[in-house]
PDB file of C-alpha atoms in Angstrom:
ATOM      1  CA  MET A   1       5.027 -42.289 -10.789  1.00 60.00           C
ATOM      2  CA  SER A   2       1.645 -41.380 -12.213  1.00 72.00           C
ATOM      3  CA  LYS A   3       0.794 -37.834 -13.275  1.00 73.00           C
ATOM      4  CA  LYS A   4      -1.637 -37.475 -10.351  1.00 75.00           C
ATOM      5  CA  HIS A   5       0.982 -38.550  -7.806  1.00 75.00           C
ATOM      6  CA  SER A   6       3.547 -36.260  -9.439  1.00 83.00           C
ATOM      7  CA  ILE A   7       1.226 -33.255  -9.065  1.00 85.00           C
ATOM      8  CA  GLN A   8       0.521 -34.154  -5.436  1.00 83.00           C
ATOM      9  CA  ALA A   9       4.245 -34.492  -4.693  1.00 83.00           C
ATOM     10  CA  ARG A  10       4.951 -31.109  -6.279  1.00 85.00           C
ATOM     11  CA  TYR A  11       2.151 -29.516  -4.279  1.00 83.00           C
ATOM     12  CA  ARG A  12       3.458 -30.987  -1.004  1.00 86.00           C
ATOM     13  CA  ALA A  13       6.934 -29.733  -1.869  1.00 84.00           C
ATOM     14  CA  PHE A  14       5.503 -26.260  -2.535  1.00 83.00           C
ATOM     15  CA  VAL A  15       3.661 -26.251   0.810  1.00 85.00           C
ATOM     16  CA  ILE A  16       6.882 -27.229   2.620  1.00 84.00           C
ATOM     17  CA  TRP A  17       8.751 -24.434   0.824  1.00 85.00           C
ATOM     18  CA  GLN A  18       5.987 -21.988   1.756  1.00 84.00           C
ATOM     19  CA  LYS A  19       6.257 -22.766   5.445  1.00 85.00           C
ATOM     20  CA  LEU A  20      10.057 -22.866   5.611  1.00 83.00           C
ATOM     21  CA  GLY A  21      11.050 -20.337   2.974  1.00 84.00           C
ATOM     22  CA  PHE A  22      13.652 -22.705   1.470  1.00 79.00           C
ATOM     23  CA  ASN A  23      13.921 -26.217   0.057  1.00 79.00           C
ATOM     24  CA  PRO A  24      15.400 -28.473   2.800  1.00 81.00           C
ATOM     25  CA  TRP A  25      16.192 -31.240   0.299  1.00 75.00           C
ATOM     26  CA  LYS A  26      18.118 -28.986  -2.078  1.00 71.00           C
ATOM     27  CA  LYS A  27      21.904 -29.232  -1.827  1.00 65.00           C
ATOM     28  CA  GLN A  28      23.772 -25.997  -1.251  1.00 56.00           C
ATOM     29  CA  VAL A  29      26.112 -25.374  -4.172  1.00 52.00           C
ATOM     30  CA  ALA A  30      29.509 -23.986  -3.236  1.00 51.00           C
ATOM     31  CA  ASN A  31      30.217 -20.504  -4.527  1.00 50.00           C
ATOM     32  CA  GLU A  32      32.933 -21.376  -7.012  1.00 47.00           C
ATOM     33  CA  SER A  33      34.427 -19.175  -9.656  1.00 47.00           C
ATOM     34  CA  LYS A  34      33.506 -20.271 -13.169  1.00 49.00           C
ATOM     35  CA  GLY A  35      35.460 -18.115 -15.568  1.00 48.00           C
ATOM     36  CA  GLY A  36      33.343 -15.465 -17.262  1.00 47.00           C
ATOM     37  CA  GLY A  37      30.739 -15.592 -14.491  1.00 50.00           C
ATOM     38  CA  ASP A  38      32.911 -13.258 -12.436  1.00 53.00           C
ATOM     39  CA  PHE A  39      32.300 -10.499 -14.996  1.00 50.00           C
ATOM     40  CA  TYR A  40      28.757  -9.772 -13.779  1.00 47.00           C
ATOM     41  CA  ARG A  41      28.935 -11.316 -10.291  1.00 51.00           C
ATOM     42  CA  GLY A  42      27.644  -8.729  -7.798  1.00 54.00           C
ATOM     43  CA  ALA A  43      27.118  -6.137 -10.528  1.00 48.00           C
ATOM     44  CA  PHE A  44      23.450  -5.625  -9.616  1.00 50.00           C
ATOM     45  CA  ASP A  45      23.745  -5.869  -5.828  1.00 55.00           C
ATOM     46  CA  SER A  46      23.484  -2.090  -5.409  1.00 53.00           C
ATOM     47  CA  ILE A  47      20.436  -1.750  -7.693  1.00 54.00           C
ATOM     48  CA  PRO A  48      17.263  -1.969  -5.560  1.00 53.00           C
ATOM     49  CA  PHE A  49      15.082  -3.595  -8.232  1.00 55.00           C
ATOM     50  CA  LEU A  50      17.633  -6.197  -9.280  1.00 58.00           C
ATOM     51  CA  ASN A  51      19.551  -7.359  -6.201  1.00 72.00           C
ATOM     52  CA  LYS A  52      18.926 -10.735  -4.583  1.00 82.00           C
ATOM     53  CA  ASP A  53      17.136  -9.367  -1.517  1.00 83.00           C
ATOM     54  CA  ALA A  54      14.615  -7.504  -3.674  1.00 85.00           C
ATOM     55  CA  LYS A  55      13.977 -10.553  -5.872  1.00 87.00           C
ATOM     56  CA  ARG A  56      13.582 -12.819  -2.836  1.00 90.00           C
ATOM     57  CA  THR A  57      11.259 -10.319  -1.135  1.00 92.00           C
ATOM     58  CA  PHE A  58       9.143 -10.033  -4.284  1.00 91.00           C
ATOM     59  CA  GLN A  59       8.934 -13.818  -4.732  1.00 92.00           C
ATOM     60  CA  HIS A  60       8.090 -14.557  -1.104  1.00 94.00           C
ATOM     61  CA  LEU A  61       5.514 -11.774  -0.831  1.00 93.00           C
ATOM     62  CA  LEU A  62       3.701 -13.239  -3.811  1.00 92.00           C
ATOM     63  CA  LEU A  63       3.899 -16.939  -2.888  1.00 93.00           C
ATOM     64  CA  ARG A  64       4.200 -17.036   0.930  1.00 94.00           C
ATOM     65  CA  PRO A  65       3.379 -13.527   2.201  1.00 95.00           C
ATOM     66  CA  GLY A  66       2.139 -14.384   5.697  1.00 95.00           C
ATOM     67  CA  TYR A  67       4.981 -16.818   6.373  1.00 96.00           C
ATOM     68  CA  MET A  68       7.500 -14.209   5.220  1.00 95.00           C
ATOM     69  CA  ILE A  69       5.982 -11.604   7.544  1.00 96.00           C
ATOM     70  CA  ARG A  70       6.160 -14.171  10.355  1.00 95.00           C
ATOM     71  CA  ASP A  71       9.821 -14.951   9.590  1.00 94.00           C
ATOM     72  CA  TYR A  72      10.805 -11.276   9.470  1.00 94.00           C
ATOM     73  CA  ILE A  73       9.069 -10.492  12.768  1.00 94.00           C
ATOM     74  CA  ARG A  74      10.829 -13.473  14.359  1.00 92.00           C
ATOM     75  CA  GLY A  75      14.205 -12.003  13.422  1.00 91.00           C
ATOM     76  CA  ASN A  76      15.036 -13.293   9.923  1.00 90.00           C
ATOM     77  CA  HIS A  77      16.049  -9.862   8.614  1.00 88.00           C
ATOM     78  CA  GLU A  78      19.092 -10.640   6.497  1.00 86.00           C
ATOM     79  CA  ASN A  79      17.219 -12.335   3.626  1.00 86.00           C
ATOM     80  CA  TYR A  80      14.634  -9.627   2.927  1.00 92.00           C
ATOM     81  CA  LEU A  81      14.396  -5.933   2.260  1.00 91.00           C
ATOM     82  CA  ALA A  82      13.378  -3.957   5.350  1.00 91.00           C
ATOM     83  CA  PRO A  83       9.608  -3.304   5.342  1.00 92.00           C
ATOM     84  CA  LEU A  84       9.670   0.458   4.764  1.00 87.00           C
ATOM     85  CA  THR A  85      12.504   0.139   2.242  1.00 86.00           C
ATOM     86  CA  ALA A  86      10.524  -2.498   0.347  1.00 89.00           C
ATOM     87  CA  LEU A  87       7.410  -0.324   0.372  1.00 86.00           C
ATOM     88  CA  ILE A  88       9.261   2.710  -0.984  1.00 82.00           C
ATOM     89  CA  ILE A  89      11.080   0.711  -3.669  1.00 83.00           C
ATOM     90  CA  PHE A  90       8.140  -1.351  -4.900  1.00 84.00           C
ATOM     91  CA  TYR A  91       5.684   1.540  -4.819  1.00 80.00           C
ATOM     92  CA  ALA A  92       8.202   3.739  -6.666  1.00 77.00           C
ATOM     93  CA  PHE A  93       8.465   1.040  -9.331  1.00 81.00           C
ATOM     94  CA  PHE A  94       4.652   0.889  -9.555  1.00 79.00           C
ATOM     95  CA  ALA A  95       4.492   4.701  -9.849  1.00 74.00           C
ATOM     96  CA  LEU A  96       7.149   4.631 -12.585  1.00 76.00           C
ATOM     97  CA  VAL A  97       5.338   2.001 -14.652  1.00 79.00           C
ATOM     98  CA  SER A  98       1.921   3.620 -14.176  1.00 74.00           C
ATOM     99  CA  SER A  99       3.312   7.023 -15.200  1.00 69.00           C
ATOM    100  CA  VAL A 100       4.682   5.467 -18.407  1.00 74.00           C
ATOM    101  CA  MET A 101       1.430   3.636 -19.110  1.00 72.00           C
ATOM    102  CA  GLN A 102      -0.603   6.727 -18.205  1.00 61.00           C
ATOM    103  CA  PRO A 103       1.473   9.723 -19.284  1.00 53.00           C
ATOM    104  CA  VAL A 104      -1.481  12.079 -18.873  1.00 41.00           C
ATOM    105  CA  GLN A 105      -3.237  11.803 -15.546  1.00 42.00           C
ATOM    106  CA  HIS A 106      -6.595  13.540 -15.361  1.00 40.00           C
ATOM    107  CA  HIS A 107      -7.726  14.803 -12.007  1.00 42.00           C
ATOM    108  CA  LYS A 108     -10.247  12.485 -10.393  1.00 43.00           C
ATOM    109  CA  GLY A 109     -11.266  14.459  -7.368  1.00 43.00           C
ATOM    110  CA  SER A 110     -14.448  14.547  -5.414  1.00 40.00           C
ATOM    111  CA  GLY A 111     -16.204  16.816  -7.892  1.00 43.00           C
ATOM    112  CA  PHE A 112     -15.281  20.163  -6.332  1.00 40.00           C
ATOM    113  CA  GLU A 113     -13.693  21.292  -9.587  1.00 43.00           C
ATOM    114  CA  ASN A 114     -17.109  21.203 -11.304  1.00 44.00           C
ATOM    115  CA  PHE A 115     -19.094  22.596  -8.382  1.00 40.00           C
ATOM    116  CA  SER A 116     -19.877  26.284  -8.366  1.00 43.00           C
ATOM    117  CA  LEU A 117     -21.077  28.028  -5.239  1.00 41.00           C
ATOM    118  CA  GLU A 118     -21.886  31.394  -6.776  1.00 46.00           C
ATOM    119  CA  TYR A 119     -25.340  32.605  -5.814  1.00 43.00           C
ATOM    120  CA  GLU A 120     -27.393  35.728  -5.367  1.00 46.00           C
ATOM    121  CA  GLN A 121     -27.833  36.799  -1.767  1.00 46.00           C
ATOM    122  CA  ASP A 122     -31.571  37.424  -2.218  1.00 49.00           C
ATOM    123  CA  SER A 123     -32.188  34.128  -4.018  1.00 50.00           C
ATOM    124  CA  LEU A 124     -31.657  31.971  -0.922  1.00 47.00           C
ATOM    125  CA  PRO A 125     -33.473  31.860   2.410  1.00 56.00           C
ATOM    126  CA  ALA A 126     -31.550  32.779   5.577  1.00 55.00           C
ATOM    127  CA  LYS A 127     -30.810  29.165   6.633  1.00 50.00           C
ATOM    128  CA  ALA A 128     -29.633  28.279   3.141  1.00 52.00           C
ATOM    129  CA  HIS A 129     -27.051  31.065   3.320  1.00 55.00           C
ATOM    130  CA  LYS A 130     -25.283  29.285   6.196  1.00 55.00           C
ATOM    131  CA  VAL A 131     -25.263  25.945   4.364  1.00 53.00           C
ATOM    132  CA  ALA A 132     -23.856  27.571   1.230  1.00 58.00           C
ATOM    133  CA  ASP A 133     -21.235  29.425   3.259  1.00 60.00           C
ATOM    134  CA  ILE A 134     -20.078  26.211   4.942  1.00 57.00           C
ATOM    135  CA  ALA A 135     -19.943  24.432   1.558  1.00 60.00           C
ATOM    136  CA  LYS A 136     -17.888  27.280   0.144  1.00 65.00           C
ATOM    137  CA  ILE A 137     -15.478  27.065   3.099  1.00 61.00           C
ATOM    138  CA  VAL A 138     -15.094  23.304   2.532  1.00 59.00           C
ATOM    139  CA  GLN A 139     -14.417  23.916  -1.163  1.00 66.00           C
ATOM    140  CA  THR A 140     -11.821  26.543  -0.272  1.00 67.00           C
ATOM    141  CA  GLY A 141     -10.139  24.148   2.155  1.00 63.00           C
ATOM    142  CA  TYR A 142     -10.081  21.339  -0.409  1.00 64.00           C
ATOM    143  CA  THR A 143      -8.537  23.646  -3.013  1.00 70.00           C
ATOM    144  CA  PHE A 144      -5.934  24.805  -0.481  1.00 67.00           C
ATOM    145  CA  LEU A 145      -4.887  21.172   0.090  1.00 65.00           C
ATOM    146  CA  HIS A 146      -4.658  20.604  -3.705  1.00 67.00           C
ATOM    147  CA  LEU A 147      -3.064  23.840  -4.950  1.00 69.00           C
ATOM    148  CA  ASP A 148      -0.756  21.824  -7.195  1.00 67.00           C
ATOM    149  CA  GLU A 149      -3.833  20.581  -9.089  1.00 73.00           C
ATOM    150  CA  TYR A 150      -5.510  24.010  -9.244  1.00 75.00           C
ATOM    151  CA  PRO A 151      -2.872  26.465 -10.590  1.00 78.00           C
ATOM    152  CA  GLU A 152      -5.560  29.096 -11.209  1.00 78.00           C
ATOM    153  CA  ALA A 153      -6.083  29.319  -7.439  1.00 76.00           C
ATOM    154  CA  VAL A 154      -2.424  30.247  -6.785  1.00 80.00           C
ATOM    155  CA  LYS A 155      -2.323  33.998  -6.202  1.00 78.00           C
ATOM    156  CA  THR A 156       0.624  34.644  -3.884  1.00 79.00           C
ATOM    157  CA  GLN A 157       4.236  33.529  -3.518  1.00 75.00           C
ATOM    158  CA  THR A 158       3.322  31.610  -0.356  1.00 73.00           C
ATOM    159  CA  GLN A 159       0.610  29.689  -2.202  1.00 73.00           C
ATOM    160  CA  SER A 160       3.073  28.997  -5.013  1.00 77.00           C
ATOM    161  CA  SER A 161       5.542  27.508  -2.501  1.00 71.00           C
ATOM    162  CA  ILE A 162       2.799  25.379  -0.931  1.00 71.00           C
ATOM    163  CA  ALA A 163       1.743  24.151  -4.386  1.00 71.00           C
ATOM    164  CA  ALA A 164       5.341  23.146  -5.182  1.00 69.00           C
ATOM    165  CA  LEU A 165       5.596  21.265  -1.871  1.00 60.00           C
ATOM    166  CA  GLU A 166       2.296  19.440  -2.489  1.00 62.00           C
ATOM    167  CA  ARG A 167       3.410  18.514  -6.028  1.00 64.00           C
ATOM    168  CA  THR A 168       6.677  17.073  -4.700  1.00 55.00           C
ATOM    169  CA  LEU A 169       4.951  15.075  -1.973  1.00 53.00           C
ATOM    170  CA  ARG A 170       2.373  13.631  -4.347  1.00 56.00           C
ATOM    171  CA  SER A 171       4.955  12.774  -7.026  1.00 55.00           C
ATOM    172  CA  GLN A 172       6.968  10.776  -4.468  1.00 50.00           C
ATOM    173  CA  GLY A 173       3.928   8.848  -3.232  1.00 52.00           C
ATOM    174  CA  ILE A 174       4.203  10.392   0.246  1.00 54.00           C
ATOM    175  CA  PRO A 175       0.404  10.395   0.804  1.00 57.00           C
ATOM    176  CA  LEU A 176       0.472   6.596   0.511  1.00 56.00           C
ATOM    177  CA  PHE A 177       3.200   6.250   3.142  1.00 60.00           C
ATOM    178  CA  LEU A 178       1.835   8.841   5.539  1.00 67.00           C
ATOM    179  CA  GLY A 179      -1.797   7.987   4.927  1.00 78.00           C
ATOM    180  CA  GLU A 180      -2.568   4.386   4.107  1.00 84.00           C
ATOM    181  CA  PHE A 181       0.513   3.027   5.883  1.00 88.00           C
ATOM    182  CA  LEU A 182      -0.186   4.789   9.183  1.00 91.00           C
ATOM    183  CA  ILE A 183      -3.917   4.036   9.110  1.00 91.00           C
ATOM    184  CA  LEU A 184      -3.370   0.356   8.273  1.00 93.00           C
ATOM    185  CA  TRP A 185      -0.682   0.156  10.962  1.00 94.00           C
ATOM    186  CA  LEU A 186      -3.044   1.493  13.629  1.00 94.00           C
ATOM    187  CA  ALA A 187      -5.946  -0.641  12.386  1.00 95.00           C
ATOM    188  CA  MET A 188      -3.826  -3.810  12.532  1.00 95.00           C
ATOM    189  CA  GLY A 189      -2.552  -2.929  15.991  1.00 94.00           C
ATOM    190  CA  LEU A 190      -6.113  -2.557  17.291  1.00 94.00           C
ATOM    191  CA  ALA A 191      -7.500  -5.601  15.458  1.00 94.00           C
ATOM    192  CA  LEU A 192      -4.706  -7.954  16.567  1.00 94.00           C
ATOM    193  CA  ARG A 193      -4.449  -7.000  20.240  1.00 91.00           C
ATOM    194  CA  ARG A 194      -5.690 -10.397  21.411  1.00 90.00           C
ATOM    195  CA  TYR A 195      -2.898 -12.106  19.448  1.00 91.00           C
ATOM    196  CA  LYS A 196      -0.222 -10.132  21.326  1.00 84.00           C
ATOM    197  CA  GLN A 197       1.219  -8.474  18.234  1.00 89.00           C
ATOM    198  CA  ASN A 198       3.085  -5.319  19.250  1.00 91.00           C
ATOM    199  CA  MET A 199       3.029  -2.128  17.212  1.00 92.00           C
ATOM    200  CA  SER A 200       6.484  -2.792  15.763  1.00 93.00           C
ATOM    201  CA  ALA A 201       5.313  -6.127  14.327  1.00 94.00           C
ATOM    202  CA  CYS A 202       2.149  -4.507  12.961  1.00 95.00           C
ATOM    203  CA  ALA A 203       4.245  -1.757  11.326  1.00 94.00           C
ATOM    204  CA  ALA A 204       6.368  -4.347   9.497  1.00 94.00           C
ATOM    205  CA  ALA A 205       3.288  -6.335   8.496  1.00 95.00           C
ATOM    206  CA  SER A 206       1.378  -3.292   7.224  1.00 95.00           C
ATOM    207  CA  ALA A 207       4.341  -2.180   5.079  1.00 93.00           C
ATOM    208  CA  TYR A 208       4.682  -5.632   3.504  1.00 95.00           C
ATOM    209  CA  VAL A 209       0.907  -5.842   2.957  1.00 94.00           C
ATOM    210  CA  LEU A 210       0.983  -2.517   1.111  1.00 92.00           C
ATOM    211  CA  CYS A 211       3.845  -3.944  -0.984  1.00 91.00           C
ATOM    212  CA  GLN A 212       1.475  -6.760  -1.967  1.00 93.00           C
ATOM    213  CA  PHE A 213      -1.192  -4.260  -2.930  1.00 90.00           C
ATOM    214  CA  SER A 214       1.331  -2.358  -5.074  1.00 87.00           C
ATOM    215  CA  PHE A 215       2.204  -5.619  -6.892  1.00 88.00           C
ATOM    216  CA  PHE A 216      -1.408  -6.266  -7.789  1.00 90.00           C
ATOM    217  CA  MET A 217      -1.994  -2.610  -8.732  1.00 86.00           C
ATOM    218  CA  LEU A 218       0.976  -3.006 -11.068  1.00 86.00           C
ATOM    219  CA  PHE A 219      -0.612  -6.126 -12.558  1.00 88.00           C
ATOM    220  CA  ALA A 220      -3.860  -4.163 -13.001  1.00 86.00           C
ATOM    221  CA  VAL A 221      -1.981  -1.410 -14.868  1.00 83.00           C
ATOM    222  CA  LEU A 222      -0.253  -3.910 -17.172  1.00 86.00           C
ATOM    223  CA  LEU A 223      -3.331  -6.064 -17.846  1.00 87.00           C
ATOM    224  CA  THR A 224      -5.583  -3.073 -18.587  1.00 84.00           C
ATOM    225  CA  PHE A 225      -2.888  -1.190 -20.541  1.00 80.00           C
ATOM    226  CA  GLY A 226      -2.953   1.702 -18.098  1.00 73.00           C
ATOM    227  CA  LYS A 227      -6.732   2.074 -17.822  1.00 78.00           C
ATOM    228  CA  SER A 228      -6.867   0.959 -14.179  1.00 77.00           C
ATOM    229  CA  THR A 229      -4.468   1.488 -11.294  1.00 73.00           C
ATOM    230  CA  SER A 230      -6.607   0.100  -8.459  1.00 78.00           C
ATOM    231  CA  ILE A 231      -7.678  -3.300  -7.165  1.00 85.00           C
ATOM    232  CA  SER A 232     -11.021  -4.349  -5.737  1.00 87.00           C
ATOM    233  CA  VAL A 233     -11.871  -4.455  -2.044  1.00 89.00           C
ATOM    234  CA  LEU A 234     -12.601  -8.188  -2.359  1.00 91.00           C
ATOM    235  CA  LEU A 235      -9.066  -8.860  -3.611  1.00 92.00           C
ATOM    236  CA  ILE A 236      -7.617  -6.764  -0.772  1.00 91.00           C
ATOM    237  CA  ALA A 237      -9.693  -8.752   1.739  1.00 94.00           C
ATOM    238  CA  ALA A 238      -8.608 -12.071   0.181  1.00 94.00           C
ATOM    239  CA  LEU A 239      -4.930 -11.093   0.394  1.00 94.00           C
ATOM    240  CA  LEU A 240      -5.291 -10.073   4.036  1.00 95.00           C
ATOM    241  CA  ILE A 241      -7.076 -13.328   4.903  1.00 96.00           C
ATOM    242  CA  ILE A 242      -4.169 -15.316   3.438  1.00 96.00           C
ATOM    243  CA  ASP A 243      -1.666 -13.096   5.259  1.00 96.00           C
ATOM    244  CA  TYR A 244      -3.346 -13.507   8.641  1.00 96.00           C
ATOM    245  CA  ARG A 245      -3.792 -17.257   8.171  1.00 95.00           C
ATOM    246  CA  GLN A 246      -0.110 -17.800   7.414  1.00 96.00           C
ATOM    247  CA  TRP A 247       1.311 -15.174   9.777  1.00 95.00           C
ATOM    248  CA  LEU A 248      -0.791 -15.963  12.859  1.00 95.00           C
ATOM    249  CA  GLY A 249      -1.651 -19.613  12.148  1.00 94.00           C
ATOM    250  CA  LEU A 250      -5.404 -18.936  12.217  1.00 94.00           C
ATOM    251  CA  SER A 251      -8.230 -20.840  10.571  1.00 95.00           C
ATOM    252  CA  TRP A 252      -9.861 -19.382   7.473  1.00 95.00           C
ATOM    253  CA  LYS A 253     -12.876 -18.298   9.531  1.00 95.00           C
ATOM    254  CA  LYS A 254     -10.829 -16.548  12.210  1.00 95.00           C
ATOM    255  CA  SER A 255      -8.646 -14.921   9.563  1.00 96.00           C
ATOM    256  CA  ALA A 256     -11.748 -13.535   7.842  1.00 95.00           C
ATOM    257  CA  GLY A 257     -12.966 -12.228  11.208  1.00 94.00           C
ATOM    258  CA  ARG A 258      -9.664 -10.424  11.829  1.00 95.00           C
ATOM    259  CA  VAL A 259      -9.825  -8.916   8.326  1.00 95.00           C
ATOM    260  CA  LEU A 260     -13.335  -7.646   9.019  1.00 95.00           C
ATOM    261  CA  SER A 261     -12.152  -6.172  12.323  1.00 95.00           C
ATOM    262  CA  THR A 262      -9.188  -4.539  10.580  1.00 95.00           C
ATOM    263  CA  GLY A 263     -11.509  -3.043   7.961  1.00 94.00           C
ATOM    264  CA  ILE A 264     -13.830  -1.616  10.623  1.00 94.00           C
ATOM    265  CA  TRP A 265     -10.945  -0.055  12.540  1.00 95.00           C
ATOM    266  CA  TYR A 266      -9.483   1.282   9.269  1.00 92.00           C
ATOM    267  CA  GLY A 267     -12.779   2.980   8.428  1.00 91.00           C
ATOM    268  CA  LEU A 268     -13.157   4.461  11.912  1.00 93.00           C
ATOM    269  CA  ILE A 269      -9.598   5.832  11.961  1.00 92.00           C
ATOM    270  CA  TYR A 270      -9.976   7.217   8.433  1.00 86.00           C
ATOM    271  CA  GLY A 271     -13.248   8.909   9.419  1.00 87.00           C
ATOM    272  CA  VAL A 272     -11.718  10.488  12.531  1.00 90.00           C
ATOM    273  CA  ILE A 273      -8.788  11.836  10.488  1.00 84.00           C
ATOM    274  CA  LEU A 274     -11.177  13.345   7.919  1.00 80.00           C
ATOM    275  CA  LEU A 275     -13.181  14.989  10.696  1.00 86.00           C
ATOM    276  CA  LEU A 276     -10.021  16.430  12.249  1.00 86.00           C
ATOM    277  CA  ILE A 277      -8.809  17.770   8.901  1.00 77.00           C
ATOM    278  CA  SER A 278     -12.237  19.282   8.189  1.00 78.00           C
ATOM    279  CA  ALA A 279     -12.298  20.905  11.640  1.00 82.00           C
ATOM    280  CA  VAL A 280      -8.841  22.436  11.083  1.00 79.00           C
ATOM    281  CA  VAL A 281      -9.822  23.725   7.622  1.00 71.00           C
ATOM    282  CA  LEU A 282     -13.038  25.258   8.975  1.00 75.00           C
ATOM    283  CA  LEU A 283     -11.151  26.844  11.871  1.00 78.00           C
ATOM    284  CA  ILE A 284      -8.567  28.385   9.541  1.00 71.00           C
ATOM    285  CA  ALA A 285     -11.300  29.644   7.218  1.00 65.00           C
ATOM    286  CA  PHE A 286     -13.282  31.242  10.058  1.00 71.00           C
ATOM    287  CA  LEU A 287     -10.162  32.861  11.519  1.00 71.00           C
ATOM    288  CA  LYS A 288      -9.528  34.574   8.210  1.00 58.00           C
TER     289      LYS A 288
END
């Protein structure tokens, strides 16, 4: 067999494995005891990062992500980590590695920490006073939601308790689960209505998609030696296009259209949430 034909045969075999999730031509080897092998057999089954389900989930999410999502939604649950479990485990591993690579994390906020709103009452016109007051209220609200990052703003025992709670939530990656997961879940549910994907299926898919993102964020951390922990929007879009194509059996063009729709819904939902949070912060500030 020529080298060209060998490469083509390997590629066809890979495509078959992608679609099925296993090699149909591979003989199943009986589980026989082979002496010293019993010493470590099953030793890592209880360790999330090292057991067979975690390794299989990692491998399939990298090489056949959409097909794996399809298989899980169709009921093949025993071979993979559950979606939310996988998200927690893989993101925790990413957070662990990034914290080692970046032992000192500098705050990268929206610039409020360098923005002073002190002014003389007589130095501003009447309309400008209202604008400055609103800006100061927004700054106060932002600081209240980030007390763990602004220890100088903690004045009371209640604020100290809130700061401790915020620190715990952020250290465990809770904002990712409660924020990006829920928004992506809703965006997928709205974007895929015509394909009859229920909210349960979209929840599983969104969790596995975020697992993919955490893999590539981990690669970014390792390749840049801790200088970057994010991936580009274009890479995110490319991953989603592949996922939709494999999961839903769509063409490349239709997959790209669904990704665009998902992005639009994601932005709209994110904007509505920000408006609601801002309204609550302003209301609390005015009530004080």
